[in-house]
Amino acid sequence: MHIVINTLLLLAIRLKAFGLLGLMLQVIPSKRPWVANKLLSIGYLEQSSMILKAFQPRTEYAQRLKERVDSMEKIRANGLNFPVVQKKRQGEKNILLALHNSLPYDKAGYAIRSHMLATNLIKQGIQLTATTRPGY
């Protein structure tokens, strides 16, 4: 069944004949959320939205998918509005450096780069605390 649906879906997309897709969705209503998700995953937001708006979601999965597509459409229509961030005051220069591994226990490239980075930051007057992962 999935092979038939995949084939019809790809055919509808390639031909841009979403009338065929609509016919398929009338024949197999339980596959509407699946088809909408497939369309969304390959970049057809508008068509995915059309499918989800035309039919009442019957499952929690379909409802969540509809909410996700609706929020994407809202962002597409209105853009993202981020609040203006006030510049933070500059205080003391303290850094916590979390290391995966460190010298002298590991002499891998990561440990050497981390050691050189920490050494140079300290030379620039930055107060630095380095720690390794728990259990290291």
XYZ file of C-alpha atoms in Angstrom:
136
model
C 0.000 0.000 0.000
C 2.810 2.426 0.889
C 4.481 1.779 -2.475
C 1.282 2.758 -4.286
C 0.888 5.893 -2.149
C 4.539 6.868 -2.621
C 4.241 6.377 -6.370
C 1.046 8.437 -6.613
C 2.507 11.136 -4.385
C 5.671 11.417 -6.461
C 3.631 11.428 -9.661
C 1.378 14.196 -8.343
C 4.362 16.282 -7.290
C 6.293 15.776 -10.518
C 3.279 16.648 -12.642
C 2.268 19.399 -10.210
C -1.166 17.850 -10.527
C -2.446 18.174 -6.998
C -5.884 17.301 -8.347
C -4.590 13.719 -8.498
C -3.390 14.070 -4.936
C -6.846 15.257 -3.876
C -8.418 12.237 -5.545
C -6.003 9.931 -3.748
C -6.831 11.562 -0.401
C -10.552 11.026 -0.977
C -9.929 7.354 -1.664
C -7.556 6.830 1.306
C -8.626 9.309 4.021
C -6.570 7.645 6.771
C -3.390 8.523 4.853
C -4.035 12.284 4.782
C -1.709 13.134 7.703
C 0.981 10.853 6.296
C 0.731 12.464 2.845
C 0.712 15.957 4.384
C 3.844 15.117 6.374
C 5.551 13.700 3.258
C 4.744 16.871 1.334
C 6.031 19.004 4.194
C 9.266 17.031 4.404
C 10.055 17.733 0.749
C 9.189 21.416 0.927
C 5.546 21.590 -0.130
C 4.270 23.606 2.837
C 1.313 25.112 0.987
C 0.016 21.772 -0.264
C 0.527 20.158 3.132
C -1.454 22.977 4.698
C -4.251 22.603 2.133
C -4.604 18.914 2.965
C -4.678 19.513 6.710
C -7.131 22.432 6.477
C -9.537 20.526 4.239
C -10.053 17.700 6.727
C -10.655 17.574 10.473
C -7.696 15.905 12.246
C -8.825 12.660 13.890
C -5.675 11.681 15.751
C -3.288 13.424 18.113
C -0.538 13.025 15.495
C -2.667 14.742 12.851
C -3.562 17.559 15.264
C 0.113 18.174 16.169
C 1.073 18.121 12.495
C -1.684 20.625 11.705
C -0.503 22.930 14.519
C 3.093 22.662 13.268
C 2.124 23.470 9.683
C -0.113 26.339 10.840
C 2.751 27.855 12.845
C 5.082 27.534 9.847
C 2.524 29.252 7.622
C 2.127 32.038 10.196
C 5.899 32.591 10.269
C 6.002 32.538 6.481
C 3.243 35.144 6.263
C 4.329 37.448 9.101
C 8.021 36.729 9.535
C 9.726 36.328 12.880
C 9.609 39.231 15.272
C 12.406 39.117 17.785
C 12.493 41.643 20.622
C 15.320 44.149 20.548
C 18.031 43.002 22.919
C 19.615 45.588 25.152
C 23.380 45.554 25.193
C 24.629 43.865 28.324
C 26.978 45.760 30.542
C 30.485 44.475 30.475
C 31.679 43.084 33.744
C 34.472 40.841 34.780
C 35.889 38.555 32.158
C 35.247 35.096 33.583
C 35.050 31.953 31.480
C 34.160 28.385 32.373
C 35.722 26.036 29.831
C 34.081 22.587 29.770
C 36.478 20.019 28.316
C 35.798 16.568 26.947
C 39.384 15.500 27.598
C 42.529 17.293 28.693
C 46.288 17.214 29.022
C 48.284 15.401 30.377
C 45.890 12.417 30.269
C 45.002 12.678 26.586
C 47.375 14.092 24.010
C 44.864 14.237 21.175
C 44.395 17.331 19.007
C 41.328 18.447 20.942
C 43.205 18.407 24.260
C 46.164 20.311 22.792
C 43.909 22.954 21.176
C 41.941 23.358 24.407
C 45.152 23.751 26.414
C 46.525 26.379 23.998
C 43.217 28.252 23.972
C 43.069 28.326 27.779
C 46.723 29.379 28.062
C 46.268 32.285 25.637
C 43.055 33.489 27.300
C 44.812 33.543 30.683
C 47.684 35.546 29.142
C 45.096 38.123 27.988
C 43.932 38.623 31.564
C 40.787 36.556 31.423
C 39.976 34.583 34.542
C 39.438 31.035 33.338
C 38.264 27.892 35.060
C 38.637 24.652 33.109
C 36.795 21.493 34.041
C 36.445 18.077 32.461
C 33.318 16.012 32.046
C 32.059 14.047 35.053
C 33.898 10.775 35.541
C 36.926 11.764 33.488
